[in-house]
Amino acid sequence: MTGVDDCRVDPGVLTGDDAVRAMSVHYGCPPQCLPRCRAEDAMTREFVKVARIPGEWDADLAEKVRQITELL
Ligand SMILES: [Zn+2]
């Protein structure tokens, strides 16, 4: 996985971990920010999965996603 620090570079489809990392860097960015856009997509996808299958995900990561999605 290459860096997700550059707003103009599309990181592609992100995993849950990468999405949390990207969002922690980019949550203050405008909607045009590509990593932020990908992170939102991934988190929406992952969060739905977590909500459906409790215990499937690392609890800390799930908590992080919960906190971040509240910031959006
Ligand atoms: Zn950004």
PDB file of C-alpha atoms and ligand atoms in Angstrom:
ATOM      1  CA  MET A   1       0.000   0.000   0.000  1.00  0.00           C
ATOM      2  CA  THR A   2       1.495   3.297  -1.040  1.00  0.00           C
ATOM      3  CA  GLY A   3       0.898   6.449   0.998  1.00  0.00           C
ATOM      4  CA  VAL A   4      -2.530   7.984   1.298  1.00  0.00           C
ATOM      5  CA  ASP A   5      -1.162  11.408   2.208  1.00  0.00           C
ATOM      6  CA  ASP A   6      -1.720  13.159  -1.115  1.00  0.00           C
ATOM      7  CA  CYS A   7      -5.222  14.548  -1.657  1.00  0.00           C
ATOM      8  CA  ARG A   8      -4.845  14.451  -5.431  1.00  0.00           C
ATOM      9  CA  VAL A   9      -3.822  10.806  -5.660  1.00  0.00           C
ATOM     10  CA  ASP A  10      -6.583   8.241  -5.831  1.00  0.00           C
ATOM     11  CA  PRO A  11      -5.502   5.432  -3.482  1.00  0.00           C
ATOM     12  CA  GLY A  12      -7.960   2.984  -5.037  1.00  0.00           C
ATOM     13  CA  VAL A  13     -10.287   0.779  -3.029  1.00  0.00           C
ATOM     14  CA  LEU A  14      -9.215   0.833   0.623  1.00  0.00           C
ATOM     15  CA  THR A  15      -9.409  -1.827   3.295  1.00  0.00           C
ATOM     16  CA  GLY A  16     -10.891  -0.925   6.683  1.00  0.00           C
ATOM     17  CA  ASP A  17      -7.445  -0.298   8.196  1.00  0.00           C
ATOM     18  CA  ASP A  18      -6.316   1.878   5.311  1.00  0.00           C
ATOM     19  CA  ALA A  19      -9.591   3.771   5.378  1.00  0.00           C
ATOM     20  CA  VAL A  20      -9.131   4.625   9.057  1.00  0.00           C
ATOM     21  CA  ARG A  21      -5.573   5.748   8.354  1.00  0.00           C
ATOM     22  CA  ALA A  22      -6.622   7.820   5.327  1.00  0.00           C
ATOM     23  CA  MET A  23      -9.529   9.373   7.203  1.00  0.00           C
ATOM     24  CA  SER A  24      -7.359  10.269  10.174  1.00  0.00           C
ATOM     25  CA  VAL A  25      -5.172  12.266   7.763  1.00  0.00           C
ATOM     26  CA  HIS A  26      -7.926  13.677   5.546  1.00  0.00           C
ATOM     27  CA  TYR A  27     -11.077  14.051   7.617  1.00  0.00           C
ATOM     28  CA  GLY A  28     -10.673  17.844   7.504  1.00  0.00           C
ATOM     29  CA  CYS A  29     -10.314  17.892   3.737  1.00  0.00           C
ATOM     30  CA  PRO A  30     -12.914  19.110   1.252  1.00  0.00           C
ATOM     31  CA  PRO A  31     -15.090  16.500  -0.500  1.00  0.00           C
ATOM     32  CA  GLN A  32     -12.851  16.679  -3.581  1.00  0.00           C
ATOM     33  CA  CYS A  33     -10.069  14.970  -1.618  1.00  0.00           C
ATOM     34  CA  LEU A  34      -9.669  11.553  -3.243  1.00  0.00           C
ATOM     35  CA  PRO A  35      -8.337   9.596  -0.232  1.00  0.00           C
ATOM     36  CA  ARG A  36     -11.155  11.015   1.863  1.00  0.00           C
ATOM     37  CA  CYS A  37     -13.679   9.979  -0.755  1.00  0.00           C
ATOM     38  CA  ARG A  38     -12.234   6.438  -0.869  1.00  0.00           C
ATOM     39  CA  ALA A  39     -12.104   6.259   2.922  1.00  0.00           C
ATOM     40  CA  GLU A  40     -15.752   7.238   3.214  1.00  0.00           C
ATOM     41  CA  ASP A  41     -16.709   4.568   0.706  1.00  0.00           C
ATOM     42  CA  ALA A  42     -14.648   1.945   2.494  1.00  0.00           C
ATOM     43  CA  MET A  43     -15.911   2.892   5.939  1.00  0.00           C
ATOM     44  CA  THR A  44     -19.497   2.886   4.860  1.00  0.00           C
ATOM     45  CA  ARG A  45     -18.923  -0.574   3.427  1.00  0.00           C
ATOM     46  CA  GLU A  46     -16.910  -1.871   6.400  1.00  0.00           C
ATOM     47  CA  PHE A  47     -19.142  -0.287   8.987  1.00  0.00           C
ATOM     48  CA  VAL A  48     -22.212  -1.938   7.536  1.00  0.00           C
ATOM     49  CA  LYS A  49     -20.335  -5.232   7.664  1.00  0.00           C
ATOM     50  CA  VAL A  50     -19.315  -4.667  11.290  1.00  0.00           C
ATOM     51  CA  ALA A  51     -22.814  -3.734  12.290  1.00  0.00           C
ATOM     52  CA  ARG A  52     -24.054  -6.917  10.699  1.00  0.00           C
ATOM     53  CA  ILE A  53     -21.397  -9.277  12.056  1.00  0.00           C
ATOM     54  CA  PRO A  54     -20.285  -8.189  15.546  1.00  0.00           C
ATOM     55  CA  GLY A  55     -16.976  -9.754  16.545  1.00  0.00           C
ATOM     56  CA  GLU A  56     -15.864 -10.111  12.931  1.00  0.00           C
ATOM     57  CA  TRP A  57     -13.796  -6.981  13.298  1.00  0.00           C
ATOM     58  CA  ASP A  58     -11.168  -5.862  15.724  1.00  0.00           C
ATOM     59  CA  ALA A  59     -13.045  -3.989  18.473  1.00  0.00           C
ATOM     60  CA  ASP A  60     -10.545  -1.111  18.576  1.00  0.00           C
ATOM     61  CA  LEU A  61     -10.796  -0.588  14.853  1.00  0.00           C
ATOM     62  CA  ALA A  62     -14.576  -0.718  14.968  1.00  0.00           C
ATOM     63  CA  GLU A  63     -14.528   1.884  17.737  1.00  0.00           C
ATOM     64  CA  LYS A  64     -12.208   4.111  15.690  1.00  0.00           C
ATOM     65  CA  VAL A  65     -14.526   3.886  12.712  1.00  0.00           C
ATOM     66  CA  ARG A  66     -17.478   4.689  14.933  1.00  0.00           C
ATOM     67  CA  GLN A  67     -15.715   7.801  16.249  1.00  0.00           C
ATOM     68  CA  ILE A  68     -14.660   8.918  12.785  1.00  0.00           C
ATOM     69  CA  THR A  69     -18.045   8.384  11.192  1.00  0.00           C
ATOM     70  CA  GLU A  70     -19.491  10.597  13.938  1.00  0.00           C
ATOM     71  CA  LEU A  71     -17.124  13.356  12.779  1.00  0.00           C
ATOM     72  CA  LEU A  72     -18.367  13.232   9.209  1.00  0.00           C
TER      73      LEU A  72
HETATM   74 ZN    ZN B   1      -7.037  15.202   1.752  1.00  0.00          ZN
END
